[in-house]
mmCIF file of C-alpha atoms in Angstrom:
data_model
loop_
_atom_site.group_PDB
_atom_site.id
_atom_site.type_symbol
_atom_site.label_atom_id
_atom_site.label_comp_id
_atom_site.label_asym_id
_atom_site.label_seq_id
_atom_site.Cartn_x
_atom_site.Cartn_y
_atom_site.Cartn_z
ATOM 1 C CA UNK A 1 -5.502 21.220 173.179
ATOM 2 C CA UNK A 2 -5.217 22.824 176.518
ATOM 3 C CA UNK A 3 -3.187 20.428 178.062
ATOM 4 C CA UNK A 4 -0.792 20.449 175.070
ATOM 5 C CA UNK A 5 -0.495 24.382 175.221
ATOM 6 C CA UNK A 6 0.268 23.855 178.687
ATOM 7 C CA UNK A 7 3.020 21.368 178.118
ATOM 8 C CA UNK A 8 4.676 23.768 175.344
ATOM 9 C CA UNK A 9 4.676 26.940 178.171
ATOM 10 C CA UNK A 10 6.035 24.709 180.602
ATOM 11 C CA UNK A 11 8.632 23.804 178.538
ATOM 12 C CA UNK A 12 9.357 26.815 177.323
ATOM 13 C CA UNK A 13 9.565 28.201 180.934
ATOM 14 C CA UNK A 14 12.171 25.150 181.792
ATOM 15 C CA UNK A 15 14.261 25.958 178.945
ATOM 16 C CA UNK A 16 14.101 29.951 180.038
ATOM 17 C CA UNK A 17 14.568 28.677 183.743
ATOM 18 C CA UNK A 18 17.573 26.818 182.221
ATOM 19 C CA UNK A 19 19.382 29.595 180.553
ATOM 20 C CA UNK A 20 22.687 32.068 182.345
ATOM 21 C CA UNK A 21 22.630 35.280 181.580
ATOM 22 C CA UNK A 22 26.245 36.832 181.381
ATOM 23 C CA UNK A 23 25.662 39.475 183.855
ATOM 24 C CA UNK A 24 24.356 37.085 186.628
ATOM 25 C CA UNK A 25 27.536 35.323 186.427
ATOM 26 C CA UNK A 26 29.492 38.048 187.629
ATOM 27 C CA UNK A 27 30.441 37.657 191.458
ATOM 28 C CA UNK A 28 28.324 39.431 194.141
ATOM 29 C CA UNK A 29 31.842 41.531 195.125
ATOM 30 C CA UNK A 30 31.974 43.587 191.559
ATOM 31 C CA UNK A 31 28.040 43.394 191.365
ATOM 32 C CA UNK A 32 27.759 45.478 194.683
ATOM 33 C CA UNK A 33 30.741 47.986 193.820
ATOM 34 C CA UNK A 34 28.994 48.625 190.213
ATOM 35 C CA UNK A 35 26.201 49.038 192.460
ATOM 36 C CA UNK A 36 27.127 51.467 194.519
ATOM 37 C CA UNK A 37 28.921 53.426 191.485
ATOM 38 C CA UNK A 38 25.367 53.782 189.795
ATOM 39 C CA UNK A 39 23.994 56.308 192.316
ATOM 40 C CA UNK A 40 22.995 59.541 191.561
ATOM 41 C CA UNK A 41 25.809 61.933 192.225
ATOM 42 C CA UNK A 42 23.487 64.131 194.203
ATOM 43 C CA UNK A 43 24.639 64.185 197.954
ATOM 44 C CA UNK A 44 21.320 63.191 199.202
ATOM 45 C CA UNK A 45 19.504 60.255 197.163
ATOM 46 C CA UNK A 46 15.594 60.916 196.618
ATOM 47 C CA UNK A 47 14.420 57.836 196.264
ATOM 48 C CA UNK A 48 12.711 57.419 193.036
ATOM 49 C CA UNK A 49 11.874 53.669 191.472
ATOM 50 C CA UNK A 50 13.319 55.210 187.899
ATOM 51 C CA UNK A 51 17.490 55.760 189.947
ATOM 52 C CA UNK A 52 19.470 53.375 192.153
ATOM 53 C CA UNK A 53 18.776 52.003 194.608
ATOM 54 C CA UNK A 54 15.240 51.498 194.053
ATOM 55 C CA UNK A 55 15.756 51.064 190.468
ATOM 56 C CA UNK A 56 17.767 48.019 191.053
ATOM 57 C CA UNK A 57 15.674 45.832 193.095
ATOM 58 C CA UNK A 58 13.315 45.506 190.191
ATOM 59 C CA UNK A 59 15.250 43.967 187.804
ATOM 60 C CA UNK A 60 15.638 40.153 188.927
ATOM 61 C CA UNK A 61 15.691 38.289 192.165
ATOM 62 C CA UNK A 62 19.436 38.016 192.534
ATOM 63 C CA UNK A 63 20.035 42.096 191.826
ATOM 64 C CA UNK A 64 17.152 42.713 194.340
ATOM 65 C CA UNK A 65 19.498 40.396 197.215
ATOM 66 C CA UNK A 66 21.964 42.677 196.492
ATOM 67 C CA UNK A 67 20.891 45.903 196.445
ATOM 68 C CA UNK A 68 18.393 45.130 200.041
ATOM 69 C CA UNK A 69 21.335 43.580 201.648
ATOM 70 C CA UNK A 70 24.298 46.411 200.146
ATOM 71 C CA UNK A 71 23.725 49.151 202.968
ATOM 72 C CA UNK A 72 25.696 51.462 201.353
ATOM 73 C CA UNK A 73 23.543 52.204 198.678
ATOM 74 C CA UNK A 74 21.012 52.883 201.534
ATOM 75 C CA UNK A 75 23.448 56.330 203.336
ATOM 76 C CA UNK A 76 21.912 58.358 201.975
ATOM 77 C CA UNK A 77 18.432 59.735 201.642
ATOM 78 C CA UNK A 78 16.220 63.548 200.990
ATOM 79 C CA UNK A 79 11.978 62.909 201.763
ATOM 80 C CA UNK A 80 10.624 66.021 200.294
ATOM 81 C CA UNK A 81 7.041 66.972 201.212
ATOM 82 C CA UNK A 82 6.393 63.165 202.464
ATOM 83 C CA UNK A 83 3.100 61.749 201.977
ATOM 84 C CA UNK A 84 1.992 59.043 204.765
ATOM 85 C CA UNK A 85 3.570 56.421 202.283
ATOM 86 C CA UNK A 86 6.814 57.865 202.262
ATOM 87 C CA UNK A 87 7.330 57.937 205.987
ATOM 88 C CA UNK A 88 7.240 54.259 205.607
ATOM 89 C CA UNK A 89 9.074 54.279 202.740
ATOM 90 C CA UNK A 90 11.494 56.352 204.736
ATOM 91 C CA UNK A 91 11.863 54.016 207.691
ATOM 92 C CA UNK A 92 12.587 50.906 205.546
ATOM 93 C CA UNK A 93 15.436 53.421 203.831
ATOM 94 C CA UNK A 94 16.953 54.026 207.001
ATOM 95 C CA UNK A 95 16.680 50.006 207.994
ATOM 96 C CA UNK A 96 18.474 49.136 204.802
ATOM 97 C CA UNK A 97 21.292 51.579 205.435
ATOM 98 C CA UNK A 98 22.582 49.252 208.223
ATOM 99 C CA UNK A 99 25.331 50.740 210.451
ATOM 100 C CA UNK A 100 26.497 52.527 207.771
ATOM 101 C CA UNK A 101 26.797 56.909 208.506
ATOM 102 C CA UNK A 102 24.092 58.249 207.408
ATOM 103 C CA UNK A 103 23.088 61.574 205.212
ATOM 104 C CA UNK A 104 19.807 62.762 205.683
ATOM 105 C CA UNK A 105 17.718 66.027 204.196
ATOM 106 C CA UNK A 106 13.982 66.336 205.673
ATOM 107 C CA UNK A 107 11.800 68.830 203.854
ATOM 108 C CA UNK A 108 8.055 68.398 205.114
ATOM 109 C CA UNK A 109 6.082 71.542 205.878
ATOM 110 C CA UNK A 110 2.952 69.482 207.407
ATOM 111 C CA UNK A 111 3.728 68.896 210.983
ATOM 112 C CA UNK A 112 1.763 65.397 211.516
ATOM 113 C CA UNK A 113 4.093 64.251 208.767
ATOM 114 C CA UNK A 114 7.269 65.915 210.083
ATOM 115 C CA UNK A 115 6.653 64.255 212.932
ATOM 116 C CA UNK A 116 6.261 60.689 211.862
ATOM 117 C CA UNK A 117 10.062 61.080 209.956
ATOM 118 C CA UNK A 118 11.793 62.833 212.828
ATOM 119 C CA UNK A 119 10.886 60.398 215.101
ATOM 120 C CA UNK A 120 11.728 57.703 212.854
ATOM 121 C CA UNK A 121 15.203 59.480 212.422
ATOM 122 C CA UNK A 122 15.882 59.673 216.526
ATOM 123 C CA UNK A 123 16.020 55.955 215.883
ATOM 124 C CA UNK A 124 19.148 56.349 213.936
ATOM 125 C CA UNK A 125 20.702 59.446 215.174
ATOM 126 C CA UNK A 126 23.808 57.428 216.341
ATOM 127 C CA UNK A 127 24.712 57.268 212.667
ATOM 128 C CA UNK A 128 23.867 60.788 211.505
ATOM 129 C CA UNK A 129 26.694 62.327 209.513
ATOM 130 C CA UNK A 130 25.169 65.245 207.822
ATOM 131 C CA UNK A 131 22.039 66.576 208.450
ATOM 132 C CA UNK A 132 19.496 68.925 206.710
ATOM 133 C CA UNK A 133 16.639 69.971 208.530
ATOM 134 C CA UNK A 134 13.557 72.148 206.694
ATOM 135 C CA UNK A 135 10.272 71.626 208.784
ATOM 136 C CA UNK A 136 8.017 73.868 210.596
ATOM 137 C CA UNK A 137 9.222 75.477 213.748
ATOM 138 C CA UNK A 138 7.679 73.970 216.359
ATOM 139 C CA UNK A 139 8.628 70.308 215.149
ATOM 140 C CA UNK A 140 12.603 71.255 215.141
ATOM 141 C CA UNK A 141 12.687 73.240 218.417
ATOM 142 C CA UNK A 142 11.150 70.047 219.450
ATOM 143 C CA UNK A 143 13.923 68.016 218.432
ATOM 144 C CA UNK A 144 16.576 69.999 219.312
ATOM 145 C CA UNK A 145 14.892 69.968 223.063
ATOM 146 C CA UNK A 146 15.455 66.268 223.144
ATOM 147 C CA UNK A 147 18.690 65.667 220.833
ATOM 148 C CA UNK A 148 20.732 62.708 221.871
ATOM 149 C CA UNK A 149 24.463 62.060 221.594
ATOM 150 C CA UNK A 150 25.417 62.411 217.801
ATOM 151 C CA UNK A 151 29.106 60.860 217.614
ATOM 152 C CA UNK A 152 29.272 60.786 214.122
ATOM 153 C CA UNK A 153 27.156 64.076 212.993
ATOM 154 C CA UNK A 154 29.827 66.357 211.169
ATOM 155 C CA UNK A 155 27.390 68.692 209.111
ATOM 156 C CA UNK A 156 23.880 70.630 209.908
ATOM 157 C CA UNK A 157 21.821 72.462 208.719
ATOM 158 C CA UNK A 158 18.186 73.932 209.129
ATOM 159 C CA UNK A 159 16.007 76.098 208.735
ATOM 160 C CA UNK A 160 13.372 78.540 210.989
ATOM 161 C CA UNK A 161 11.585 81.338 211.426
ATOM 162 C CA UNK A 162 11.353 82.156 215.218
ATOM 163 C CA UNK A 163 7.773 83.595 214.992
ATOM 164 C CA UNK A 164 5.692 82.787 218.347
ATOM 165 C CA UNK A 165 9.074 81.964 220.320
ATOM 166 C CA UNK A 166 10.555 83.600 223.371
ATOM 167 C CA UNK A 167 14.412 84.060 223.122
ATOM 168 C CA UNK A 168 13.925 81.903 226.543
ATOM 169 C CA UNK A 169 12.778 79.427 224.736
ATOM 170 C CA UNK A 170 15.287 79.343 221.909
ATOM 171 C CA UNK A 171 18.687 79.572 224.663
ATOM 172 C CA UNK A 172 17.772 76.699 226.377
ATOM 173 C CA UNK A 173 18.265 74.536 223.348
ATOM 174 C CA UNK A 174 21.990 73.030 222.868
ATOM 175 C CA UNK A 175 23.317 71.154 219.916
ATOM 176 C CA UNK A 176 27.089 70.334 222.470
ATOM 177 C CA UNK A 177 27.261 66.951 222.280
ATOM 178 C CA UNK A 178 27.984 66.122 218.803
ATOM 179 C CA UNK A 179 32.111 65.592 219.123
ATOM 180 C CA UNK A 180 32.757 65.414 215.297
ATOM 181 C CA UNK A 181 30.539 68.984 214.502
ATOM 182 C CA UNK A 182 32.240 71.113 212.313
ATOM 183 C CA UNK A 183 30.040 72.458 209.988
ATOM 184 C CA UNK A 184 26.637 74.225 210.758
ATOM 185 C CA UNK A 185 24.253 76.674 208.096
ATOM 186 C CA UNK A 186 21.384 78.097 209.697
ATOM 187 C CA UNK A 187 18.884 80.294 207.943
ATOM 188 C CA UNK A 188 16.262 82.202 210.109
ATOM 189 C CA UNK A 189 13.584 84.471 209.732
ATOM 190 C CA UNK A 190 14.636 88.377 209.634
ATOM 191 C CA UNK A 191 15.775 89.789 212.555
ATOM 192 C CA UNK A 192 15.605 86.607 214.315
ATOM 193 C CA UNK A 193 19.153 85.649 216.359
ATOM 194 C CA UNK A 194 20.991 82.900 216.808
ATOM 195 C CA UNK A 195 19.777 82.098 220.654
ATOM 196 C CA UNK A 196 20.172 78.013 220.802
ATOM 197 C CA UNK A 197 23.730 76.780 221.960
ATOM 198 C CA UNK A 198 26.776 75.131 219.712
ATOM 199 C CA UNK A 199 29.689 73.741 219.986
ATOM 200 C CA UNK A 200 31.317 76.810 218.961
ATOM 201 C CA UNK A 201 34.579 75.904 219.557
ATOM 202 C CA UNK A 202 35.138 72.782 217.342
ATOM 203 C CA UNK A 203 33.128 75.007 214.280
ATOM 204 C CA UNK A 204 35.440 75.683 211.493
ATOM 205 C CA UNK A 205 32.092 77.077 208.792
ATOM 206 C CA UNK A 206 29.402 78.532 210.137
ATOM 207 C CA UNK A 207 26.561 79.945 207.983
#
Protein backbone atom coordinates (compact mmCIF):
# COMPACT_ATOMS: atom_id res chain seq x y z
CA UNK A 1 0.00 0.00 0.00
CA UNK A 2 2.85 2.27 0.74
CA UNK A 3 4.69 1.74 -2.19
CA UNK A 4 1.55 2.29 -4.33
CA UNK A 5 0.78 5.70 -2.49
CA UNK A 6 4.19 6.50 -3.28
CA UNK A 7 3.93 5.77 -6.95
CA UNK A 8 0.54 7.93 -7.19
CA UNK A 9 2.57 11.20 -5.40
CA UNK A 10 5.29 10.68 -7.64
CA UNK A 11 3.25 10.80 -10.40
CA UNK A 12 1.32 13.34 -9.46
CA UNK A 13 4.49 15.46 -8.76
CA UNK A 14 5.75 14.53 -12.56
CA UNK A 15 2.61 15.60 -14.01
CA UNK A 16 2.79 19.04 -11.71
CA UNK A 17 6.62 19.14 -12.64
CA UNK A 18 5.27 18.82 -16.23
CA UNK A 19 2.86 21.64 -16.35
CA UNK A 20 3.72 25.82 -17.77
CA UNK A 21 2.26 28.23 -16.05
CA UNK A 22 1.37 31.34 -18.30
CA UNK A 23 3.23 33.79 -16.31
CA UNK A 24 6.58 31.83 -16.36
CA UNK A 25 6.47 32.00 -20.00
CA UNK A 26 6.84 35.54 -20.17
CA UNK A 27 10.55 36.64 -21.03
CA UNK A 28 12.95 37.64 -18.19
CA UNK A 29 13.09 41.43 -20.02
CA UNK A 30 9.16 42.32 -19.18
CA UNK A 31 9.40 40.06 -15.96
CA UNK A 32 12.17 42.42 -14.49
CA UNK A 33 10.48 45.82 -15.72
CA UNK A 34 7.01 44.55 -14.04
CA UNK A 35 9.37 43.97 -11.37
CA UNK A 36 10.73 46.94 -10.78
CA UNK A 37 7.17 48.75 -11.38
CA UNK A 38 5.80 46.77 -8.25
CA UNK A 39 7.81 48.73 -5.65
CA UNK A 40 6.45 50.67 -3.12
CA UNK A 41 6.28 54.25 -4.21
CA UNK A 42 7.93 55.32 -1.00
CA UNK A 43 11.44 56.87 -1.80
CA UNK A 44 13.20 54.62 0.53
CA UNK A 45 12.06 50.78 0.43
CA UNK A 46 11.76 49.15 4.08
CA UNK A 47 12.22 45.93 3.42
CA UNK A 48 9.35 43.91 4.53
CA UNK A 49 8.76 40.03 3.19
CA UNK A 50 4.81 41.18 2.64
CA UNK A 51 6.27 44.31 -0.52
CA UNK A 52 8.75 43.93 -3.38
CA UNK A 53 11.51 43.04 -3.42
CA UNK A 54 11.42 40.64 -0.72
CA UNK A 55 7.99 39.69 -1.52
CA UNK A 56 9.05 38.39 -4.82
CA UNK A 57 11.73 36.00 -4.12
CA UNK A 58 9.21 33.80 -2.41
CA UNK A 59 7.06 32.98 -4.96
CA UNK A 60 8.96 30.34 -7.26
CA UNK A 61 12.52 29.62 -8.17
CA UNK A 62 12.57 31.45 -11.48
CA UNK A 63 10.91 34.92 -9.85
CA UNK A 64 13.49 34.53 -6.98
CA UNK A 65 16.57 34.56 -10.09
CA UNK A 66 15.12 37.53 -10.99
CA UNK A 67 14.45 39.60 -8.38
CA UNK A 68 18.35 38.53 -6.53
CA UNK A 69 19.98 39.19 -9.79
CA UNK A 70 17.60 42.69 -10.85
CA UNK A 71 19.77 45.31 -8.81
CA UNK A 72 17.50 47.84 -9.31
CA UNK A 73 14.94 46.68 -7.20
CA UNK A 74 17.81 46.60 -4.58
CA UNK A 75 18.54 51.13 -4.75
CA UNK A 76 16.92 51.65 -2.43
CA UNK A 77 16.62 50.88 1.24
CA UNK A 78 15.34 52.68 5.11
CA UNK A 79 16.65 50.13 8.39
CA UNK A 80 14.66 51.61 11.13
CA UNK A 81 15.68 50.74 14.71
CA UNK A 82 17.81 47.59 13.29
CA UNK A 83 17.98 44.59 15.30
CA UNK A 84 21.40 42.48 14.92
CA UNK A 85 19.43 40.56 12.09
CA UNK A 86 18.77 43.43 10.11
CA UNK A 87 22.31 44.66 9.85
CA UNK A 88 22.78 41.51 7.97
CA UNK A 89 19.82 41.79 6.31
CA UNK A 90 21.05 45.23 5.44
CA UNK A 91 24.41 44.23 4.00
CA UNK A 92 22.96 41.55 1.66
CA UNK A 93 20.45 44.68 0.51
CA UNK A 94 23.24 46.73 -0.33
CA UNK A 95 25.14 43.54 -2.19
CA UNK A 96 22.06 43.00 -4.30
CA UNK A 97 21.85 46.62 -5.36
CA UNK A 98 24.96 46.07 -7.58
CA UNK A 99 26.51 49.26 -9.04
CA UNK A 100 23.40 50.68 -9.18
CA UNK A 101 23.10 54.60 -7.08
CA UNK A 102 22.00 54.02 -4.12
CA UNK A 103 19.22 55.68 -1.59
CA UNK A 104 19.72 55.05 1.83
CA UNK A 105 17.75 56.27 5.28
CA UNK A 106 19.48 54.92 8.66
CA UNK A 107 17.36 55.38 11.76
CA UNK A 108 19.05 53.38 14.75
CA UNK A 109 19.27 55.10 18.12
CA UNK A 110 21.52 52.15 19.74
CA UNK A 111 25.04 52.94 18.91
CA UNK A 112 26.54 49.18 18.74
CA UNK A 113 23.90 48.80 16.05
CA UNK A 114 24.50 52.14 14.29
CA UNK A 115 27.69 51.15 14.04
CA UNK A 116 27.49 47.77 12.44
CA UNK A 117 25.19 49.61 9.36
CA UNK A 118 27.41 52.65 8.93
CA UNK A 119 30.25 50.73 8.50
CA UNK A 120 28.60 48.42 6.27
CA UNK A 121 27.44 51.59 4.25
CA UNK A 122 31.31 53.09 3.93
CA UNK A 123 31.51 49.97 1.82
CA UNK A 124 29.23 51.46 -0.69
CA UNK A 125 29.59 55.10 -0.32
CA UNK A 126 30.87 55.36 -3.98
CA UNK A 127 27.26 54.81 -4.97
CA UNK A 128 25.42 56.96 -2.43
CA UNK A 129 22.87 59.22 -4.09
CA UNK A 130 20.72 60.40 -1.31
CA UNK A 131 21.33 60.00 2.07
CA UNK A 132 19.37 60.17 5.40
CA UNK A 133 21.17 59.97 8.45
CA UNK A 134 19.20 59.70 12.14
CA UNK A 135 21.66 58.06 14.73
CA UNK A 136 23.13 59.15 17.90
CA UNK A 137 25.71 61.86 17.85
CA UNK A 138 28.73 60.45 18.46
CA UNK A 139 28.29 57.66 15.66
CA UNK A 140 27.68 60.51 12.80
CA UNK A 141 30.41 62.97 13.91
CA UNK A 142 32.27 59.81 13.55
CA UNK A 143 31.47 59.35 10.09
CA UNK A 144 31.63 62.57 8.93
CA UNK A 145 35.43 62.57 10.48
CA UNK A 146 36.29 59.86 8.05
CA UNK A 147 33.87 60.50 4.90
CA UNK A 148 35.34 59.40 1.64
CA UNK A 149 34.86 60.76 -1.87
CA UNK A 150 31.01 60.62 -2.64
CA UNK A 151 30.82 61.24 -6.60
CA UNK A 152 27.43 60.42 -6.91
CA UNK A 153 25.80 61.73 -3.42
CA UNK A 154 23.26 64.55 -4.54
CA UNK A 155 20.98 64.69 -1.32
CA UNK A 156 21.66 64.63 2.72
CA UNK A 157 20.29 64.77 5.39
CA UNK A 158 20.71 64.17 9.26
CA UNK A 159 20.05 64.70 12.24
CA UNK A 160 21.95 65.87 15.85
CA UNK A 161 21.91 67.33 18.87
CA UNK A 162 25.43 68.79 19.64
CA UNK A 163 25.23 68.04 23.43
CA UNK A 164 28.87 67.10 24.89
CA UNK A 165 30.64 68.68 21.66
CA UNK A 166 33.09 71.52 21.39
CA UNK A 167 32.37 73.86 18.36
CA UNK A 168 36.22 72.67 17.76
CA UNK A 169 35.13 69.61 17.35
CA UNK A 170 32.17 70.16 15.07
CA UNK A 171 34.46 72.79 12.42
CA UNK A 172 36.85 70.38 11.74
CA UNK A 173 34.36 68.14 10.06
CA UNK A 174 33.87 68.74 6.09
CA UNK A 175 31.30 67.19 3.85
CA UNK A 176 33.59 69.10 0.32
CA UNK A 177 34.15 66.38 -1.62
CA UNK A 178 30.90 65.24 -2.81
CA UNK A 179 30.93 67.04 -6.57
CA UNK A 180 27.20 66.31 -7.36
CA UNK A 181 25.84 67.88 -3.62
CA UNK A 182 23.07 69.98 -4.02
CA UNK A 183 20.73 69.36 -1.53
CA UNK A 184 21.41 69.22 2.32
CA UNK A 185 18.51 69.33 5.54
CA UNK A 186 20.02 69.38 8.78
CA UNK A 187 18.06 69.45 12.00
CA UNK A 188 19.99 70.16 15.31
CA UNK A 189 19.37 70.52 18.77
CA UNK A 190 18.30 74.24 19.94
CA UNK A 191 20.70 76.70 19.84
CA UNK A 192 23.14 74.43 18.36
CA UNK A 193 24.99 76.00 14.93
CA UNK A 194 25.87 74.82 11.93
CA UNK A 195 29.90 74.46 12.68
CA UNK A 196 30.92 71.36 10.19
CA UNK A 197 31.98 72.49 6.56
CA UNK A 198 29.87 72.20 3.03
CA UNK A 199 30.17 72.65 -0.17
CA UNK A 200 28.33 75.76 0.04
CA UNK A 201 28.79 76.87 -3.18
CA UNK A 202 27.29 74.07 -5.39
CA UNK A 203 24.02 74.10 -2.63
CA UNK A 204 20.94 75.19 -4.34
CA UNK A 205 18.33 73.93 -0.86
CA UNK A 206 19.57 74.03 2.24
CA UNK A 207 17.44 73.18 5.31
Amino acid sequence: LVAALDAERDQLQAELDAVVYPVLSVPAELTTLIFVHSLPSAHFNQPSPLECPLLLTQICRQWRAIAVGTAELWASVAICSARPTSVELFEMWLTRSGVSPLRISLFEPNRMHASRLVNACLQHADRWEDIQLLLPDETLLGLLRDMPRLPLLRKIGMQYSGEGYKDADLESLTLRDAPLLDTAMIERGRGVELKFGLPWNQLSSLK
